[in-house]
Amino acid sequence: MSLSKLYLTGRLASRVGKSVKSLVTYLPAIELENYLSVTRVYPDLEVIYDAAKNKTNLRKVSDIQKDIKNELLTGELGSPLSLTVVLEGNPTLVTTGECGSLEYDRASTFVVGNVLLLVAMLKTLGIKAPLFSSRLSSSEIKKNSIYRQMLAKDEVMLTFVFDDENGLSEEQVREFFFKYNRQHSGLHLTQFSKSDNTFPLKPLIDQLTQNLNFEKYGGVSTKSKHVKASDSYLTTEYILFKFIVGSVAGSQVQETSMMSNDVTFASGQRMSEVLEDGYIKYIEAFLKAWLQPLQNNNKLTRGGFRLSAQIWQALSLVVYKLVADGASIEDITQAGLILGRLDYSKRATHWHNCGVMGLDSNGRLFKNTANSTREFRNGLAQYFLALV
């Protein structure tokens, strides 16, 4: 028996002529993390989960926690605890009449249904959850001890959706996620109720992508938040969003802004309006110049820190500071050229002069030595500014 495999038995349901099936079973709430990858953010859904980290969903999670507490402590009428889970790949199914036994990998599970209920249960139990923190204070632990013990033992109905014959691909899993959340309105995704929906700054990001011909450098990923060295993309919509916000509004707004929002300034003016009024020209000028050294050297494009989201965000803070100090388009272009020619490899000796960079334990490669991403990003921005 493989230690990586899990086994669950339940009531099997299938449609005639269809290979996709579902199996219904029950588990105590405390066992969920042992049978499901409860904190998994599915590939290319990172931006969607970022959009789901909003006040509406946080309030809903709190309300669900209160509902469950009342149902358990006072016997108040409530809905059964239930989750819908999709299994990617080809799990193994053994059938006995109307029952089935599933053999699967925990890493292949993804909770698509009742995500906020899952978060509410995990937060109550102090188990790491997606979207929001599950840390419990000492007073919360003491105050809700009986309730937590009751919830831990309470059974949760799990509906596993899978295809043991043909398997389910990543794309099918993603489409099922959107389909489920269209049909069940519990998860508030703001601008992302459909997989092809837009967000307030998307038209300007599309304009930037087209004007600067990002396709020549690998293009822009529309789904993942970050770029891996193995990817073909230059950057992502998420990173460009953060770049634009940082360029216009600075580090604090950049850190807290979400893609689903059009940042509004104290004057009442929206960021999209500021960009359309001409600010986008500064961003285009900088990036056009910064990209010039990459035109004939793809290895340079992919190397070192150049793909790092923190590098891009730090560069945007350079644009913000220069424009705030009255820089012209020509000044911004010159800064882009200087920083574009910089060696972003992890062996580049100039990183010795950057206060948030240091050598690794082998003394060969430079790495982030800051205490936080904010400190790293701001330290990089200060270093870049000193170079221009």
CSV table of C-alpha atoms in Angstrom, one decimal:
chain,number,residue,atom,x,y,z
A,1,MET,CA,0.0,0.0,0.0
A,2,SER,CA,1.4,3.4,-1.0
A,3,LEU,CA,1.7,5.8,1.9
A,4,SER,CA,1.0,8.7,-0.4
A,5,LYS,CA,-2.4,7.3,-1.4
A,6,LEU,CA,-5.7,7.9,0.4
A,7,TYR,CA,-8.8,5.8,0.5
A,8,LEU,CA,-12.4,6.8,0.9
A,9,THR,CA,-15.6,4.9,0.5
A,10,GLY,CA,-19.1,6.3,-0.1
A,11,ARG,CA,-22.2,6.4,-2.2
A,12,LEU,CA,-21.5,6.5,-5.9
A,13,ALA,CA,-23.5,8.5,-8.5
A,14,SER,CA,-23.0,8.6,-12.2
A,15,ARG,CA,-24.9,9.5,-15.4
A,16,VAL,CA,-25.6,7.0,-18.1
A,17,GLY,CA,-23.0,7.2,-20.9
A,18,LYS,CA,-20.9,9.7,-18.9
A,19,SER,CA,-17.4,9.0,-17.5
A,20,VAL,CA,-17.5,11.8,-14.9
A,21,LYS,CA,-18.8,10.5,-11.6
A,22,SER,CA,-19.4,11.7,-8.0
A,23,LEU,CA,-18.9,10.0,-4.7
A,24,VAL,CA,-20.5,11.2,-1.5
A,25,THR,CA,-18.9,10.5,1.9
A,26,TYR,CA,-18.5,12.0,5.3
A,27,LEU,CA,-15.6,13.0,7.4
A,28,PRO,CA,-15.2,14.7,10.8
A,29,ALA,CA,-14.2,18.4,10.3
A,30,ILE,CA,-10.9,17.9,12.1
A,31,GLU,CA,-9.9,15.3,9.5
A,32,LEU,CA,-10.4,17.5,6.4
A,33,GLU,CA,-6.8,18.6,6.2
A,34,ASN,CA,-5.7,15.0,6.2
A,35,TYR,CA,-7.8,14.0,3.2
A,36,LEU,CA,-7.9,17.3,1.2
A,37,SER,CA,-5.3,19.8,0.1
A,38,VAL,CA,-7.3,22.5,2.0
A,39,THR,CA,-4.9,25.4,1.4
A,40,ARG,CA,-4.3,24.7,-2.3
A,41,VAL,CA,-4.7,27.6,-4.7
A,42,TYR,CA,-5.1,25.9,-8.1
A,43,PRO,CA,-2.6,26.8,-10.9
A,44,ASP,CA,-3.6,29.9,-12.8
A,45,LEU,CA,-6.3,30.8,-10.3
A,46,GLU,CA,-4.0,32.8,-8.1
A,47,VAL,CA,-5.4,36.1,-9.3
A,48,ILE,CA,-8.9,34.9,-8.7
A,49,TYR,CA,-8.1,34.0,-5.1
A,50,ASP,CA,-6.4,37.4,-4.6
A,51,ALA,CA,-9.7,39.0,-5.8
A,52,ALA,CA,-11.6,36.8,-3.3
A,53,LYS,CA,-9.6,38.3,-0.4
A,54,ASN,CA,-12.1,41.1,0.1
A,55,LYS,CA,-14.2,42.5,2.9
A,56,THR,CA,-17.4,40.9,1.6
A,57,ASN,CA,-16.0,37.4,1.9
A,58,LEU,CA,-14.4,38.1,5.2
A,59,ARG,CA,-17.7,39.2,6.6
A,60,LYS,CA,-19.4,36.1,5.1
A,61,VAL,CA,-16.9,33.9,6.8
A,62,SER,CA,-17.6,35.5,10.1
A,63,ASP,CA,-21.3,35.1,9.6
A,64,ILE,CA,-20.9,31.4,8.7
A,65,GLN,CA,-18.8,30.9,11.9
A,66,LYS,CA,-21.6,32.4,14.0
A,67,ASP,CA,-24.2,30.3,12.2
A,68,ILE,CA,-22.3,27.1,12.9
A,69,LYS,CA,-21.7,28.0,16.5
A,70,ASN,CA,-25.4,28.6,17.1
A,71,GLU,CA,-26.4,25.4,15.3
A,72,LEU,CA,-24.0,23.4,17.5
A,73,LEU,CA,-24.5,25.0,20.8
A,74,THR,CA,-28.2,25.8,20.8
A,75,GLY,CA,-29.6,23.3,18.2
A,76,GLU,CA,-30.6,26.1,15.8
A,77,LEU,CA,-31.8,24.8,12.4
A,78,GLY,CA,-29.1,25.0,9.8
A,79,SER,CA,-27.7,23.5,6.6
A,80,PRO,CA,-25.6,20.4,6.7
A,81,LEU,CA,-21.9,21.1,6.4
A,82,SER,CA,-20.9,20.1,2.9
A,83,LEU,CA,-18.0,20.7,0.4
A,84,THR,CA,-17.6,19.8,-3.2
A,85,VAL,CA,-14.2,18.6,-4.2
A,86,VAL,CA,-12.8,17.9,-7.7
A,87,LEU,CA,-10.0,15.3,-8.3
A,88,GLU,CA,-7.7,16.0,-11.2
A,89,GLY,CA,-6.0,13.2,-13.0
A,90,ASN,CA,-7.2,9.6,-12.9
A,91,PRO,CA,-8.1,8.3,-9.4
A,92,THR,CA,-8.7,4.6,-8.9
A,93,LEU,CA,-12.3,3.5,-8.3
A,94,VAL,CA,-13.5,0.1,-7.1
A,95,THR,CA,-17.3,-0.3,-7.1
A,96,THR,CA,-19.6,-2.6,-5.0
A,97,GLY,CA,-23.2,-2.1,-6.0
A,98,GLU,CA,-24.1,1.5,-5.3
A,99,CYS,CA,-21.0,2.1,-3.2
A,100,GLY,CA,-17.5,3.0,-4.4
A,101,SER,CA,-14.0,3.2,-3.0
A,102,LEU,CA,-11.7,5.9,-4.2
A,103,GLU,CA,-7.9,5.7,-4.2
A,104,TYR,CA,-6.3,9.1,-4.8
A,105,ASP,CA,-3.5,11.6,-3.9
A,106,ARG,CA,-4.3,14.4,-1.5
A,107,ALA,CA,-2.3,16.8,-3.7
A,108,SER,CA,-4.8,16.1,-6.6
A,109,THR,CA,-7.8,17.5,-4.6
A,110,PHE,CA,-9.2,21.0,-5.0
A,111,VAL,CA,-12.2,22.3,-3.1
A,112,VAL,CA,-14.4,24.2,-5.6
A,113,GLY,CA,-17.7,24.3,-3.6
A,114,ASN,CA,-18.5,26.1,-0.4
A,115,VAL,CA,-15.0,27.6,-0.1
A,116,LEU,CA,-16.1,30.1,2.5
A,117,LEU,CA,-17.6,27.3,4.6
A,118,LEU,CA,-14.3,25.5,4.4
A,119,VAL,CA,-12.5,28.7,5.5
A,120,ALA,CA,-14.9,29.3,8.3
A,121,MET,CA,-14.4,25.7,9.7
A,122,LEU,CA,-10.6,25.8,9.4
A,123,LYS,CA,-10.4,29.3,11.0
A,124,THR,CA,-12.6,28.0,13.9
A,125,LEU,CA,-10.3,25.0,14.4
A,126,GLY,CA,-7.1,27.0,14.1
A,127,ILE,CA,-6.1,25.1,11.0
A,128,LYS,CA,-4.3,27.0,8.2
A,129,ALA,CA,-6.9,28.1,5.6
A,130,PRO,CA,-7.0,29.7,2.2
A,131,LEU,CA,-7.9,33.4,1.8
A,132,PHE,CA,-7.7,34.6,5.4
A,133,SER,CA,-5.6,34.0,8.5
A,134,SER,CA,-6.6,31.2,10.9
A,135,ARG,CA,-4.5,32.3,13.8
A,136,LEU,CA,-6.4,32.2,17.1
A,137,SER,CA,-5.6,34.4,20.0
A,138,SER,CA,-5.4,32.9,23.5
A,139,SER,CA,-8.7,34.5,24.4
A,140,GLU,CA,-10.4,33.0,21.3
A,141,ILE,CA,-9.0,29.6,22.2
A,142,LYS,CA,-10.4,29.8,25.7
A,143,LYS,CA,-13.7,31.4,24.7
A,144,ASN,CA,-14.6,28.9,22.0
A,145,SER,CA,-13.1,25.7,23.4
A,146,ILE,CA,-16.4,23.8,23.7
A,147,TYR,CA,-17.6,25.0,20.3
A,148,ARG,CA,-14.3,24.0,18.6
A,149,GLN,CA,-14.4,20.5,20.2
A,150,MET,CA,-18.0,20.0,18.9
A,151,LEU,CA,-17.1,21.3,15.4
A,152,ALA,CA,-14.0,19.0,15.3
A,153,LYS,CA,-16.3,16.0,15.7
A,154,ASP,CA,-19.1,17.2,13.5
A,155,GLU,CA,-19.3,15.4,10.2
A,156,VAL,CA,-18.9,17.2,6.9
A,157,MET,CA,-20.5,15.8,3.7
A,158,LEU,CA,-18.0,15.6,0.9
A,159,THR,CA,-19.0,15.2,-2.8
A,160,PHE,CA,-16.0,14.2,-4.8
A,161,VAL,CA,-16.3,14.8,-8.6
A,162,PHE,CA,-13.9,12.8,-10.7
A,163,ASP,CA,-13.3,10.9,-13.9
A,164,ASP,CA,-11.5,7.6,-13.3
A,165,GLU,CA,-11.8,6.6,-17.0
A,166,ASN,CA,-10.4,9.6,-18.9
A,167,GLY,CA,-9.1,11.8,-16.1
A,168,LEU,CA,-9.7,15.5,-15.5
A,169,SER,CA,-7.2,18.0,-16.9
A,170,GLU,CA,-6.2,21.3,-15.1
A,171,GLU,CA,-8.3,23.3,-17.6
A,172,GLN,CA,-11.4,21.2,-16.8
A,173,VAL,CA,-10.8,21.7,-13.1
A,174,ARG,CA,-10.6,25.5,-13.6
A,175,GLU,CA,-13.7,25.5,-15.7
A,176,PHE,CA,-15.6,23.5,-13.1
A,177,PHE,CA,-14.5,26.0,-10.5
A,178,PHE,CA,-16.1,28.9,-12.4
A,179,LYS,CA,-19.2,26.9,-13.3
A,180,TYR,CA,-19.8,25.9,-9.7
A,181,ASN,CA,-19.3,29.5,-8.4
A,182,ARG,CA,-21.7,30.8,-11.1
A,183,GLN,CA,-24.4,28.4,-10.0
A,184,HIS,CA,-23.7,28.9,-6.2
A,185,SER,CA,-23.3,32.5,-5.3
A,186,GLY,CA,-21.5,32.1,-1.9
A,187,LEU,CA,-18.0,33.1,-3.0
A,188,HIS,CA,-17.9,36.8,-3.9
A,189,LEU,CA,-15.4,37.2,-6.7
A,190,THR,CA,-16.1,40.9,-7.4
A,191,GLN,CA,-15.0,41.4,-11.0
A,192,PHE,CA,-14.2,37.7,-11.5
A,193,SER,CA,-17.6,35.9,-11.6
A,194,LYS,CA,-16.6,34.6,-15.0
A,195,SER,CA,-13.3,33.3,-16.1
A,196,ASP,CA,-13.1,35.8,-19.0
A,197,ASN,CA,-14.3,38.9,-17.1
A,198,THR,CA,-12.2,42.0,-16.9
A,199,PHE,CA,-11.1,44.3,-14.0
A,200,PRO,CA,-10.9,48.1,-13.9
A,201,LEU,CA,-7.3,48.6,-15.1
A,202,LYS,CA,-7.3,45.7,-17.6
A,203,PRO,CA,-7.9,48.0,-20.7
A,204,LEU,CA,-4.9,50.0,-19.7
A,205,ILE,CA,-2.8,46.9,-19.1
A,206,ASP,CA,-3.9,45.6,-22.5
A,207,GLN,CA,-2.9,49.0,-24.1
A,208,LEU,CA,0.5,48.8,-22.4
A,209,THR,CA,1.0,45.3,-23.6
A,210,GLN,CA,0.2,46.1,-27.2
A,211,ASN,CA,2.0,49.4,-27.3
A,212,LEU,CA,5.2,47.9,-26.0
A,213,ASN,CA,4.9,44.6,-28.0
A,214,PHE,CA,5.3,42.4,-24.9
A,215,GLU,CA,4.6,39.4,-27.1
A,216,LYS,CA,8.1,39.8,-28.6
A,217,TYR,CA,9.5,39.1,-25.1
A,218,GLY,CA,7.3,36.2,-24.3
A,219,GLY,CA,4.0,37.9,-23.6
A,220,VAL,CA,1.9,38.4,-20.5
A,221,SER,CA,0.2,35.7,-18.5
A,222,THR,CA,-3.4,36.5,-17.8
A,223,LYS,CA,-4.0,33.9,-15.0
A,224,SER,CA,-0.9,33.3,-12.8
A,225,LYS,CA,0.3,36.0,-10.4
A,226,HIS,CA,4.1,35.4,-10.9
A,227,VAL,CA,6.4,34.1,-13.6
A,228,LYS,CA,8.7,31.1,-13.1
A,229,ALA,CA,11.9,30.8,-14.9
A,230,SER,CA,10.5,27.8,-16.8
A,231,ASP,CA,7.6,29.9,-18.1
A,232,SER,CA,7.7,31.5,-21.5
A,233,TYR,CA,6.1,34.8,-20.3
A,234,LEU,CA,7.9,38.0,-19.6
A,235,THR,CA,5.5,39.0,-16.9
A,236,THR,CA,1.9,38.7,-15.7
A,237,GLU,CA,-1.2,41.0,-15.6
A,238,TYR,CA,-0.9,40.9,-11.8
A,239,ILE,CA,2.7,42.2,-11.8
A,240,LEU,CA,1.8,44.9,-14.4
A,241,PHE,CA,-1.2,45.9,-12.3
A,242,LYS,CA,1.2,46.4,-9.3
A,243,PHE,CA,3.7,48.2,-11.5
A,244,ILE,CA,1.1,50.7,-12.7
A,245,VAL,CA,-0.3,51.3,-9.2
A,246,GLY,CA,3.2,51.7,-7.8
A,247,SER,CA,4.2,54.1,-10.6
A,248,VAL,CA,1.1,56.3,-10.0
A,249,ALA,CA,0.5,56.0,-6.2
A,250,GLY,CA,3.6,54.8,-4.5
A,251,SER,CA,4.5,51.9,-2.3
A,252,GLN,CA,1.8,51.9,0.4
A,253,VAL,CA,-1.1,51.9,-2.1
A,254,GLN,CA,0.8,49.4,-4.3
A,255,GLU,CA,1.0,47.0,-1.4
A,256,THR,CA,-2.7,47.2,-0.4
A,257,SER,CA,-4.4,47.5,-3.7
A,258,MET,CA,-6.3,44.7,-5.3
A,259,MET,CA,-6.9,44.0,-9.0
A,260,SER,CA,-10.7,44.1,-8.5
A,261,ASN,CA,-10.5,47.7,-7.4
A,262,ASP,CA,-10.0,51.0,-9.3
A,263,VAL,CA,-7.9,52.9,-6.8
A,264,THR,CA,-9.6,56.2,-5.8
A,265,PHE,CA,-7.5,59.1,-4.6
A,266,ALA,CA,-8.5,61.6,-1.8
A,267,SER,CA,-9.5,64.1,-4.6
A,268,GLY,CA,-12.1,61.6,-5.8
A,269,GLN,CA,-10.2,60.9,-9.0
A,270,ARG,CA,-9.7,57.3,-10.0
A,271,MET,CA,-6.4,55.8,-11.0
A,272,SER,CA,-7.7,54.9,-14.5
A,273,GLU,CA,-8.6,58.5,-15.0
A,274,VAL,CA,-5.1,59.6,-14.0
A,275,LEU,CA,-3.5,57.2,-16.4
A,276,GLU,CA,-5.8,58.2,-19.3
A,277,ASP,CA,-5.0,61.9,-18.6
A,278,GLY,CA,-1.4,61.2,-19.6
A,279,TYR,CA,0.4,59.4,-16.8
A,280,ILE,CA,0.5,56.2,-18.8
A,281,LYS,CA,3.1,57.9,-21.1
A,282,TYR,CA,5.6,57.9,-18.3
A,283,ILE,CA,5.1,54.2,-17.6
A,284,GLU,CA,5.4,53.4,-21.3
A,285,ALA,CA,8.5,55.5,-21.7
A,286,PHE,CA,10.3,53.8,-18.8
A,287,LEU,CA,9.3,50.2,-19.8
A,288,LYS,CA,10.1,50.8,-23.4
A,289,ALA,CA,13.6,51.9,-22.5
A,290,TRP,CA,14.1,49.2,-19.8
A,291,LEU,CA,13.2,46.5,-22.3
A,292,GLN,CA,15.6,47.7,-25.1
A,293,PRO,CA,18.6,45.6,-24.0
A,294,LEU,CA,16.4,42.5,-24.0
A,295,GLN,CA,15.4,42.6,-27.7
A,296,ASN,CA,18.1,40.3,-29.0
A,297,ASN,CA,19.0,38.3,-25.9
A,298,ASN,CA,16.3,35.9,-24.6
A,299,LYS,CA,18.7,34.4,-22.1
A,300,LEU,CA,19.2,37.8,-20.5
A,301,THR,CA,15.4,38.2,-20.4
A,302,ARG,CA,14.9,35.1,-18.3
A,303,GLY,CA,18.0,35.3,-16.1
A,304,GLY,CA,18.6,36.2,-12.5
A,305,PHE,CA,16.2,38.6,-10.7
A,306,ARG,CA,14.7,40.2,-13.9
A,307,LEU,CA,11.5,38.2,-13.7
A,308,SER,CA,11.0,38.9,-10.0
A,309,ALA,CA,7.8,40.6,-9.1
A,310,GLN,CA,9.7,42.6,-6.4
A,311,ILE,CA,12.1,43.9,-9.0
A,312,TRP,CA,9.3,45.1,-11.2
A,313,GLN,CA,7.5,46.7,-8.3
A,314,ALA,CA,10.6,48.4,-7.1
A,315,LEU,CA,11.2,49.8,-10.6
A,316,SER,CA,7.7,51.2,-10.5
A,317,LEU,CA,8.6,53.1,-7.4
A,318,VAL,CA,11.5,54.7,-9.3
A,319,VAL,CA,9.0,56.0,-11.8
A,320,TYR,CA,6.8,57.3,-9.0
A,321,LYS,CA,9.6,59.2,-7.3
A,322,LEU,CA,11.0,60.6,-10.5
A,323,VAL,CA,7.6,61.9,-11.7
A,324,ALA,CA,6.9,63.3,-8.3
A,325,ASP,CA,10.2,65.2,-8.5
A,326,GLY,CA,9.2,66.8,-11.8
A,327,ALA,CA,11.1,64.5,-14.2
A,328,SER,CA,10.3,64.8,-17.9
A,329,ILE,CA,9.5,61.9,-20.3
A,330,GLU,CA,13.2,62.2,-21.5
A,331,ASP,CA,14.4,61.8,-17.9
A,332,ILE,CA,12.2,58.8,-17.4
A,333,THR,CA,13.5,57.2,-20.6
A,334,GLN,CA,17.1,57.8,-19.5
A,335,ALA,CA,16.4,56.1,-16.2
A,336,GLY,CA,14.8,53.1,-18.0
A,337,LEU,CA,17.9,52.8,-20.2
A,338,ILE,CA,20.3,52.8,-17.3
A,339,LEU,CA,18.3,50.3,-15.2
A,340,GLY,CA,17.6,48.2,-18.3
A,341,ARG,CA,21.4,47.8,-18.9
A,342,LEU,CA,21.9,46.6,-15.3
A,343,ASP,CA,23.1,43.1,-14.7
A,344,TYR,CA,20.2,41.3,-12.9
A,345,SER,CA,22.1,38.0,-12.6
A,346,LYS,CA,22.5,36.6,-9.1
A,347,ARG,CA,26.3,36.7,-9.4
A,348,ALA,CA,26.4,40.4,-10.4
A,349,THR,CA,28.9,42.1,-8.0
A,350,HIS,CA,27.1,45.5,-8.0
A,351,TRP,CA,24.5,43.9,-5.6
A,352,HIS,CA,27.2,44.4,-2.9
A,353,ASN,CA,26.1,48.1,-3.0
A,354,CYS,CA,22.4,47.2,-2.4
A,355,GLY,CA,21.5,47.2,1.3
A,356,VAL,CA,18.9,44.5,1.0
A,357,MET,CA,21.1,42.0,-0.9
A,358,GLY,CA,23.7,39.7,0.4
A,359,LEU,CA,25.6,36.6,-0.5
A,360,ASP,CA,24.2,33.1,0.2
A,361,SER,CA,25.9,30.6,2.6
A,362,ASN,CA,28.2,29.5,-0.2
A,363,GLY,CA,29.3,33.1,-0.9
A,364,ARG,CA,28.5,32.8,-4.6
A,365,LEU,CA,25.0,34.0,-5.3
A,366,PHE,CA,23.2,37.1,-4.1
A,367,LYS,CA,19.8,36.8,-2.4
A,368,ASN,CA,17.2,38.9,-0.5
A,369,THR,CA,18.4,39.7,3.0
A,370,ALA,CA,15.6,41.9,4.0
A,371,ASN,CA,13.2,41.0,6.9
A,372,SER,CA,10.1,41.5,4.8
A,373,THR,CA,9.0,41.8,1.1
A,374,ARG,CA,8.1,45.5,1.8
A,375,GLU,CA,11.6,46.2,3.1
A,376,PHE,CA,13.1,44.3,0.2
A,377,ARG,CA,11.0,46.2,-2.4
A,378,ASN,CA,11.7,49.6,-0.9
A,379,GLY,CA,15.4,48.9,-0.4
A,380,LEU,CA,15.7,47.9,-4.1
A,381,ALA,CA,13.9,51.1,-5.1
A,382,GLN,CA,16.3,53.2,-3.1
A,383,TYR,CA,19.2,51.4,-4.7
A,384,PHE,CA,17.8,51.9,-8.3
A,385,LEU,CA,17.2,55.6,-7.6
A,386,ALA,CA,20.8,56.0,-6.6
A,387,LEU,CA,21.9,54.6,-9.9
A,388,VAL,CA,19.9,57.0,-12.0
